[in-house]
PDB file of C-alpha atoms in Angstrom:
ATOM      1  CA  GLN A   1     -48.455 -16.090  -3.133  1.00 69.00           C
ATOM      2  CA  THR A   2     -46.497 -19.221  -4.018  1.00 75.00           C
ATOM      3  CA  VAL A   3     -47.355 -20.696  -7.389  1.00 92.00           C
ATOM      4  CA  VAL A   4     -46.949 -24.425  -8.005  1.00 97.00           C
ATOM      5  CA  THR A   5     -45.797 -25.145 -11.534  1.00 97.00           C
ATOM      6  CA  GLN A   6     -45.941 -28.272 -13.668  1.00 98.00           C
ATOM      7  CA  GLU A   7     -45.042 -28.899 -17.283  1.00 97.00           C
ATOM      8  CA  PRO A   8     -48.169 -28.025 -19.309  1.00 97.00           C
ATOM      9  CA  SER A   9     -47.739 -31.051 -21.532  1.00 98.00           C
ATOM     10  CA  PHE A  10     -45.530 -34.068 -22.062  1.00 98.00           C
ATOM     11  CA  SER A  11     -45.495 -36.986 -24.438  1.00 97.00           C
ATOM     12  CA  VAL A  12     -44.133 -40.495 -24.015  1.00 97.00           C
ATOM     13  CA  SER A  13     -43.957 -43.543 -26.252  1.00 98.00           C
ATOM     14  CA  PRO A  14     -45.748 -46.705 -25.210  1.00 97.00           C
ATOM     15  CA  GLY A  15     -43.389 -48.650 -22.962  1.00 98.00           C
ATOM     16  CA  GLY A  16     -41.289 -45.585 -22.305  1.00 98.00           C
ATOM     17  CA  THR A  17     -40.482 -43.749 -19.099  1.00 98.00           C
ATOM     18  CA  VAL A  18     -41.523 -40.210 -18.289  1.00 98.00           C
ATOM     19  CA  THR A  19     -40.939 -37.971 -15.276  1.00 98.00           C
ATOM     20  CA  LEU A  20     -43.346 -35.158 -14.498  1.00 98.00           C
ATOM     21  CA  THR A  21     -42.298 -32.489 -12.035  1.00 98.00           C
ATOM     22  CA  CYS A  22     -43.871 -30.121  -9.534  1.00 98.00           C
ATOM     23  CA  ALA A  23     -42.008 -26.981  -8.516  1.00 97.00           C
ATOM     24  CA  PHE A  24     -42.484 -23.797  -6.559  1.00 92.00           C
ATOM     25  CA  SER A  25     -42.226 -20.402  -8.228  1.00 86.00           C
ATOM     26  CA  SER A  26     -39.636 -19.684  -5.541  1.00 84.00           C
ATOM     27  CA  GLY A  27     -37.987 -22.144  -3.216  1.00 88.00           C
ATOM     28  CA  SER A  28     -37.748 -25.916  -3.173  1.00 94.00           C
ATOM     29  CA  VAL A  29     -40.370 -28.602  -2.859  1.00 94.00           C
ATOM     30  CA  SER A  30     -39.300 -31.000  -0.125  1.00 94.00           C
ATOM     31  CA  THR A  31     -40.881 -33.898   1.718  1.00 95.00           C
ATOM     32  CA  SER A  32     -42.028 -31.377   4.338  1.00 94.00           C
ATOM     33  CA  TYR A  33     -44.669 -30.222   1.882  1.00 95.00           C
ATOM     34  CA  HIS A  34     -46.107 -33.771   1.624  1.00 95.00           C
ATOM     35  CA  PRO A  35     -46.499 -33.693  -2.159  1.00 97.00           C
ATOM     36  CA  SER A  36     -49.223 -35.895  -3.612  1.00 97.00           C
ATOM     37  CA  TRP A  37     -50.156 -36.787  -7.185  1.00 98.00           C
ATOM     38  CA  TYR A  38     -53.513 -37.289  -8.889  1.00 98.00           C
ATOM     39  CA  GLN A  39     -54.525 -38.639 -12.277  1.00 98.00           C
ATOM     40  CA  GLN A  40     -57.606 -37.347 -14.081  1.00 98.00           C
ATOM     41  CA  THR A  41     -59.250 -38.359 -17.331  1.00 97.00           C
ATOM     42  CA  PRO A  42     -61.812 -36.082 -19.006  1.00 94.00           C
ATOM     43  CA  GLY A  43     -65.174 -35.957 -17.286  1.00 94.00           C
ATOM     44  CA  GLN A  44     -63.991 -37.966 -14.302  1.00 97.00           C
ATOM     45  CA  ALA A  45     -63.031 -37.183 -10.745  1.00 98.00           C
ATOM     46  CA  PRO A  46     -59.311 -37.345 -10.023  1.00 98.00           C
ATOM     47  CA  ARG A  47     -57.739 -40.570  -8.804  1.00 98.00           C
ATOM     48  CA  THR A  48     -55.128 -40.535  -6.089  1.00 98.00           C
ATOM     49  CA  LEU A  49     -51.808 -42.020  -7.185  1.00 98.00           C
ATOM     50  CA  ILE A  50     -49.083 -40.994  -4.745  1.00 98.00           C
ATOM     51  CA  TYR A  51     -49.069 -39.379  -1.316  1.00 97.00           C
ATOM     52  CA  ASN A  52     -46.430 -38.209   1.144  1.00 95.00           C
ATOM     53  CA  THR A  53     -43.936 -37.846  -1.703  1.00 97.00           C
ATOM     54  CA  ASP A  54     -43.472 -41.511  -2.580  1.00 97.00           C
ATOM     55  CA  THR A  55     -46.227 -43.734  -1.137  1.00 97.00           C
ATOM     56  CA  ARG A  56     -48.490 -45.365  -3.693  1.00 98.00           C
ATOM     57  CA  SER A  57     -52.194 -45.277  -2.974  1.00 96.00           C
ATOM     58  CA  SER A  58     -54.014 -48.590  -2.726  1.00 95.00           C
ATOM     59  CA  GLY A  59     -54.347 -50.340  -6.073  1.00 96.00           C
ATOM     60  CA  VAL A  60     -51.922 -48.108  -7.944  1.00 98.00           C
ATOM     61  CA  PRO A  61     -49.499 -50.085 -10.131  1.00 97.00           C
ATOM     62  CA  ASP A  62     -45.831 -49.975  -9.154  1.00 96.00           C
ATOM     63  CA  ARG A  63     -44.918 -48.404 -12.481  1.00 97.00           C
ATOM     64  CA  PHE A  64     -46.015 -45.142 -10.860  1.00 98.00           C
ATOM     65  CA  SER A  65     -43.475 -43.785  -8.417  1.00 98.00           C
ATOM     66  CA  GLY A  66     -42.928 -40.528  -6.584  1.00 98.00           C
ATOM     67  CA  SER A  67     -39.749 -38.829  -5.438  1.00 98.00           C
ATOM     68  CA  ILE A  68     -37.943 -35.564  -4.864  1.00 98.00           C
ATOM     69  CA  LEU A  69     -35.584 -34.702  -7.714  1.00 97.00           C
ATOM     70  CA  GLY A  70     -33.403 -31.754  -6.904  1.00 95.00           C
ATOM     71  CA  ASN A  71     -35.757 -29.029  -5.738  1.00 95.00           C
ATOM     72  CA  LYS A  72     -38.926 -30.515  -7.232  1.00 97.00           C
ATOM     73  CA  ALA A  73     -41.413 -33.276  -6.521  1.00 98.00           C
ATOM     74  CA  ALA A  74     -41.513 -35.827  -9.305  1.00 98.00           C
ATOM     75  CA  LEU A  75     -43.866 -38.475 -10.642  1.00 98.00           C
ATOM     76  CA  THR A  76     -42.250 -41.145 -12.787  1.00 98.00           C
ATOM     77  CA  ILE A  77     -44.200 -43.531 -14.985  1.00 98.00           C
ATOM     78  CA  THR A  78     -42.184 -46.539 -16.097  1.00 98.00           C
ATOM     79  CA  GLY A  79     -43.456 -48.622 -18.991  1.00 97.00           C
ATOM     80  CA  ALA A  80     -46.134 -46.152 -20.042  1.00 97.00           C
ATOM     81  CA  GLN A  81     -49.394 -47.609 -21.297  1.00 97.00           C
ATOM     82  CA  ALA A  82     -52.059 -46.123 -23.508  1.00 97.00           C
ATOM     83  CA  ASP A  83     -54.465 -45.680 -20.630  1.00 96.00           C
ATOM     84  CA  ASP A  84     -51.894 -43.549 -18.787  1.00 98.00           C
ATOM     85  CA  GLU A  85     -52.866 -40.768 -21.177  1.00 98.00           C
ATOM     86  CA  SER A  86     -54.423 -38.346 -18.683  1.00 98.00           C
ATOM     87  CA  ASP A  87     -53.962 -35.089 -16.852  1.00 98.00           C
ATOM     88  CA  TYR A  88     -51.704 -35.284 -13.820  1.00 98.00           C
ATOM     89  CA  TYR A  89     -51.825 -32.879 -10.885  1.00 98.00           C
ATOM     90  CA  CYS A  90     -49.578 -32.435  -7.911  1.00 98.00           C
ATOM     91  CA  MET A  91     -50.777 -30.981  -4.639  1.00 97.00           C
ATOM     92  CA  VAL A  92     -48.583 -29.651  -1.880  1.00 97.00           C
ATOM     93  CA  TYR A  93     -49.356 -28.754   1.712  1.00 95.00           C
ATOM     94  CA  MET A  94     -48.261 -25.196   2.394  1.00 93.00           C
ATOM     95  CA  GLY A  95     -48.887 -25.272   6.130  1.00 91.00           C
ATOM     96  CA  SER A  96     -51.508 -23.413   8.176  1.00 93.00           C
ATOM     97  CA  GLY A  97     -54.138 -25.773   6.800  1.00 94.00           C
ATOM     98  CA  ILE A  98     -53.732 -24.691   3.194  1.00 95.00           C
ATOM     99  CA  SER A  99     -53.013 -26.891   0.195  1.00 96.00           C
ATOM    100  CA  VAL A 100     -52.286 -25.835  -3.369  1.00 97.00           C
ATOM    101  CA  PHE A 101     -52.560 -27.706  -6.673  1.00 98.00           C
ATOM    102  CA  GLY A 102     -50.166 -27.338  -9.543  1.00 98.00           C
ATOM    103  CA  GLY A 103     -51.403 -26.302 -12.956  1.00 97.00           C
ATOM    104  CA  GLY A 104     -51.440 -29.891 -14.206  1.00 98.00           C
ATOM    105  CA  THR A 105     -49.618 -31.777 -16.958  1.00 98.00           C
ATOM    106  CA  LYS A 106     -51.393 -33.236 -19.954  1.00 98.00           C
ATOM    107  CA  LEU A 107     -49.651 -36.514 -20.788  1.00 98.00           C
ATOM    108  CA  THR A 108     -49.938 -37.966 -24.259  1.00 98.00           C
ATOM    109  CA  VAL A 109     -48.919 -41.553 -24.968  1.00 97.00           C
ATOM    110  CA  LEU A 110     -48.031 -41.999 -28.619  1.00 93.00           C
TER     111      LEU A 110
ATOM    112  CA  GLN B   1     -66.946 -48.165   1.797  1.00 95.00           C
ATOM    113  CA  VAL B   2     -66.167 -44.462   1.973  1.00 96.00           C
ATOM    114  CA  THR B   3     -68.170 -42.264  -0.376  1.00 98.00           C
ATOM    115  CA  LEU B   4     -68.769 -38.550  -0.769  1.00 98.00           C
ATOM    116  CA  ARG B   5     -71.564 -37.034  -2.838  1.00 98.00           C
ATOM    117  CA  GLU B   6     -71.922 -33.397  -3.818  1.00 98.00           C
ATOM    118  CA  SER B   7     -75.272 -31.734  -4.337  1.00 98.00           C
ATOM    119  CA  GLY B   8     -76.482 -28.248  -5.125  1.00 98.00           C
ATOM    120  CA  PRO B   9     -77.838 -26.025  -7.867  1.00 98.00           C
ATOM    121  CA  ALA B  10     -76.624 -26.511 -11.411  1.00 98.00           C
ATOM    122  CA  LEU B  11     -77.223 -22.869 -12.261  1.00 98.00           C
ATOM    123  CA  VAL B  12     -76.847 -19.694 -10.223  1.00 98.00           C
ATOM    124  CA  LYS B  13     -77.176 -16.061 -11.187  1.00 98.00           C
ATOM    125  CA  PRO B  14     -74.366 -13.514 -10.893  1.00 98.00           C
ATOM    126  CA  THR B  15     -74.036 -11.984  -7.408  1.00 97.00           C
ATOM    127  CA  GLN B  16     -75.925 -14.881  -5.815  1.00 98.00           C
ATOM    128  CA  THR B  17     -74.489 -17.106  -3.104  1.00 98.00           C
ATOM    129  CA  LEU B  18     -73.728 -20.711  -4.021  1.00 98.00           C
ATOM    130  CA  THR B  19     -74.488 -23.338  -1.395  1.00 98.00           C
ATOM    131  CA  LEU B  20     -73.156 -26.861  -1.959  1.00 98.00           C
ATOM    132  CA  THR B  21     -73.605 -29.878   0.275  1.00 98.00           C
ATOM    133  CA  CYS B  22     -71.284 -32.858   0.575  1.00 98.00           C
ATOM    134  CA  THR B  23     -72.891 -35.931   2.102  1.00 98.00           C
ATOM    135  CA  VAL B  24     -70.430 -38.500   3.336  1.00 98.00           C
ATOM    136  CA  SER B  25     -70.765 -42.145   4.248  1.00 97.00           C
ATOM    137  CA  GLY B  26     -68.398 -44.795   5.528  1.00 96.00           C
ATOM    138  CA  PHE B  27     -66.754 -42.465   8.036  1.00 94.00           C
ATOM    139  CA  SER B  28     -67.769 -39.912  10.656  1.00 94.00           C
ATOM    140  CA  LEU B  29     -67.020 -36.207  10.400  1.00 95.00           C
ATOM    141  CA  GLY B  30     -66.476 -36.205  14.142  1.00 92.00           C
ATOM    142  CA  THR B  31     -63.764 -38.846  14.202  1.00 90.00           C
ATOM    143  CA  SER B  32     -60.260 -37.659  14.925  1.00 88.00           C
ATOM    144  CA  ALA B  33     -58.232 -36.815  11.820  1.00 86.00           C
ATOM    145  CA  MET B  34     -61.260 -37.011   9.503  1.00 88.00           C
ATOM    146  CA  CYS B  35     -61.382 -33.897   7.355  1.00 96.00           C
ATOM    147  CA  VAL B  36     -63.128 -32.804   4.162  1.00 98.00           C
ATOM    148  CA  SER B  37     -61.907 -30.435   1.473  1.00 98.00           C
ATOM    149  CA  TRP B  38     -63.626 -28.700  -1.405  1.00 98.00           C
ATOM    150  CA  ILE B  39     -61.866 -28.400  -4.754  1.00 98.00           C
ATOM    151  CA  ARG B  40     -63.127 -26.924  -8.006  1.00 98.00           C
ATOM    152  CA  GLN B  41     -62.194 -27.161 -11.663  1.00 98.00           C
ATOM    153  CA  PRO B  42     -63.343 -24.643 -14.290  1.00 98.00           C
ATOM    154  CA  PRO B  43     -63.997 -26.162 -17.715  1.00 97.00           C
ATOM    155  CA  GLY B  44     -60.706 -27.146 -19.354  1.00 97.00           C
ATOM    156  CA  ARG B  45     -58.643 -25.792 -16.503  1.00 98.00           C
ATOM    157  CA  ALA B  46     -56.723 -26.994 -13.464  1.00 98.00           C
ATOM    158  CA  LEU B  47     -57.909 -28.145 -10.072  1.00 98.00           C
ATOM    159  CA  GLU B  48     -58.123 -25.439  -7.416  1.00 98.00           C
ATOM    160  CA  TRP B  49     -58.143 -26.182  -3.671  1.00 98.00           C
ATOM    161  CA  LEU B  50     -60.800 -24.086  -1.929  1.00 98.00           C
ATOM    162  CA  ALA B  51     -61.304 -24.997   1.703  1.00 98.00           C
ATOM    163  CA  ARG B  52     -61.015 -27.670   4.380  1.00 97.00           C
ATOM    164  CA  ILE B  53     -62.900 -28.430   7.569  1.00 97.00           C
ATOM    165  CA  ASP B  54     -61.438 -30.686  10.230  1.00 96.00           C
ATOM    166  CA  TRP B  55     -63.012 -33.113  12.680  1.00 95.00           C
ATOM    167  CA  ASP B  56     -62.529 -30.559  15.463  1.00 94.00           C
ATOM    168  CA  ASP B  57     -64.272 -27.845  13.378  1.00 95.00           C
ATOM    169  CA  ASP B  58     -61.092 -25.993  12.437  1.00 96.00           C
ATOM    170  CA  LYS B  59     -61.559 -24.324   9.061  1.00 98.00           C
ATOM    171  CA  TYR B  60     -59.081 -23.251   6.395  1.00 97.00           C
ATOM    172  CA  TYR B  61     -59.547 -21.304   3.166  1.00 97.00           C
ATOM    173  CA  SER B  62     -57.746 -20.535  -0.055  1.00 97.00           C
ATOM    174  CA  ARG B  63     -56.010 -17.189   0.378  1.00 95.00           C
ATOM    175  CA  SER B  64     -57.414 -15.875  -2.877  1.00 95.00           C
ATOM    176  CA  LEU B  65     -61.036 -16.705  -2.030  1.00 97.00           C
ATOM    177  CA  ARG B  66     -61.168 -16.516   1.735  1.00 97.00           C
ATOM    178  CA  THR B  67     -63.298 -13.387   1.837  1.00 97.00           C
ATOM    179  CA  ARG B  68     -66.034 -15.158  -0.175  1.00 98.00           C
ATOM    180  CA  LEU B  69     -65.913 -18.693   1.225  1.00 98.00           C
ATOM    181  CA  SER B  70     -67.362 -20.347   4.265  1.00 98.00           C
ATOM    182  CA  ILE B  71     -67.337 -24.023   5.192  1.00 98.00           C
ATOM    183  CA  SER B  72     -69.316 -25.759   7.915  1.00 98.00           C
ATOM    184  CA  LYS B  73     -70.412 -29.232   8.924  1.00 97.00           C
ATOM    185  CA  ASP B  74     -73.287 -31.023  10.564  1.00 97.00           C
ATOM    186  CA  THR B  75     -71.808 -34.173  12.025  1.00 95.00           C
ATOM    187  CA  SER B  76     -75.187 -35.654  12.885  1.00 95.00           C
ATOM    188  CA  LYS B  77     -76.246 -35.384   9.237  1.00 97.00           C
ATOM    189  CA  ASN B  78     -72.855 -36.438   7.841  1.00 97.00           C
ATOM    190  CA  GLN B  79     -72.787 -33.258   5.768  1.00 98.00           C
ATOM    191  CA  VAL B  80     -70.291 -30.553   4.915  1.00 98.00           C
ATOM    192  CA  VAL B  81     -71.584 -27.307   3.428  1.00 98.00           C
ATOM    193  CA  LEU B  82     -69.627 -24.853   1.302  1.00 98.00           C
ATOM    194  CA  ARG B  83     -70.866 -21.347   0.588  1.00 98.00           C
ATOM    195  CA  LEU B  84     -69.367 -19.024  -2.009  1.00 98.00           C
ATOM    196  CA  THR B  85     -70.736 -15.506  -2.113  1.00 98.00           C
ATOM    197  CA  ASN B  86     -70.989 -13.020  -4.971  1.00 98.00           C
ATOM    198  CA  MET B  87     -70.838 -15.634  -7.717  1.00 98.00           C
ATOM    199  CA  GLY B  88     -69.574 -14.583 -11.128  1.00 98.00           C
ATOM    200  CA  PRO B  89     -68.945 -16.261 -14.489  1.00 97.00           C
ATOM    201  CA  VAL B  90     -65.380 -17.158 -13.435  1.00 98.00           C
ATOM    202  CA  ASP B  91     -66.854 -19.377 -10.719  1.00 98.00           C
ATOM    203  CA  THR B  92     -68.400 -21.684 -13.319  1.00 98.00           C
ATOM    204  CA  ALA B  93     -66.797 -25.029 -12.511  1.00 98.00           C
ATOM    205  CA  THR B  94     -67.166 -28.586 -11.341  1.00 98.00           C
ATOM    206  CA  TYR B  95     -66.990 -28.626  -7.562  1.00 98.00           C
ATOM    207  CA  PHE B  96     -65.604 -31.695  -5.781  1.00 98.00           C
ATOM    208  CA  CYS B  97     -65.604 -32.615  -2.131  1.00 98.00           C
ATOM    209  CA  ALA B  98     -63.006 -35.055  -0.893  1.00 98.00           C
ATOM    210  CA  ARG B  99     -61.838 -36.761   2.267  1.00 97.00           C
ATOM    211  CA  THR B 100     -58.503 -35.301   3.211  1.00 95.00           C
ATOM    212  CA  GLY B 101     -55.693 -36.152   5.552  1.00 90.00           C
ATOM    213  CA  CYS B 102     -55.190 -33.247   7.913  1.00 88.00           C
ATOM    214  CA  THR B 103     -52.418 -34.220  10.276  1.00 85.00           C
ATOM    215  CA  SER B 104     -48.733 -34.919   9.805  1.00 81.00           C
ATOM    216  CA  THR B 105     -49.442 -38.611  10.263  1.00 84.00           C
ATOM    217  CA  SER B 106     -52.245 -38.603   7.683  1.00 83.00           C
ATOM    218  CA  PHE B 107     -50.047 -36.715   5.238  1.00 87.00           C
ATOM    219  CA  TYR B 108     -52.351 -33.925   4.078  1.00 92.00           C
ATOM    220  CA  TYR B 109     -53.545 -35.678   0.945  1.00 93.00           C
ATOM    221  CA  ILE B 110     -56.872 -36.532  -0.631  1.00 96.00           C
ATOM    222  CA  ASP B 111     -57.674 -40.218  -0.437  1.00 95.00           C
ATOM    223  CA  VAL B 112     -61.309 -40.327  -1.574  1.00 97.00           C
ATOM    224  CA  TRP B 113     -63.015 -38.000  -4.056  1.00 98.00           C
ATOM    225  CA  GLY B 114     -66.651 -37.328  -4.763  1.00 98.00           C
ATOM    226  CA  LYS B 115     -67.809 -37.425  -8.367  1.00 98.00           C
ATOM    227  CA  GLY B 116     -68.316 -33.665  -8.490  1.00 98.00           C
ATOM    228  CA  THR B 117     -71.198 -31.362  -9.277  1.00 98.00           C
ATOM    229  CA  THR B 118     -71.217 -28.865 -12.120  1.00 98.00           C
ATOM    230  CA  VAL B 119     -72.232 -25.288 -11.444  1.00 98.00           C
ATOM    231  CA  SER B 120     -72.773 -22.651 -14.105  1.00 98.00           C
ATOM    232  CA  VAL B 121     -73.108 -18.943 -13.441  1.00 98.00           C
ATOM    233  CA  SER B 122     -75.349 -17.093 -15.849  1.00 96.00           C
ATOM    234  CA  SER B 123     -78.142 -14.567 -15.787  1.00 95.00           C
TER     235      SER B 123
END
């Protein structure tokens, strides 16, 4: 079974730029897998940030952007703010109706 | 306004079957390309996709849990029901339902989440 991997943790300075990635245990993540990204703070439901690789969900600031970098999906935060400190999850569509989440990245802003 | 609300027992005993209901509003479960997924999150751990039911009643399950899961819907009641059999302590989690894109033109992503319901498994 394909495992979707993300960096367990990352830190960024306020105002800095950080790129989180989403990879397969084997093979490449491409736009065909329709990667999407979600932000979650403790005790809350996730919030949708990016879908279909690079489309921002309604109301999401343009400092969040999605892309494919090499063989991975990527979420870039430009000009990080304190309230960006959250857990970030990617989800990919594997086909045959099945989706899979990555293990999540805990982002610290300090 | 699209909303989804999960309901069900907060506590189940080992070996019991969990039944959760997702009540939706602001859209119809019978409308083309309207689909609902269930996702869970054990305490302190990652999100896990469980199942999806489509407007045309097609159903899809996580490969690791498919023998224990069933999903169904009652369009007239605006409800989606998830059942998970043979519950054990590892199934302790917050369970979310969510509206999901389920075609290539709706991009297979979650656009609206419910707030979640917490389920503990203990004797």
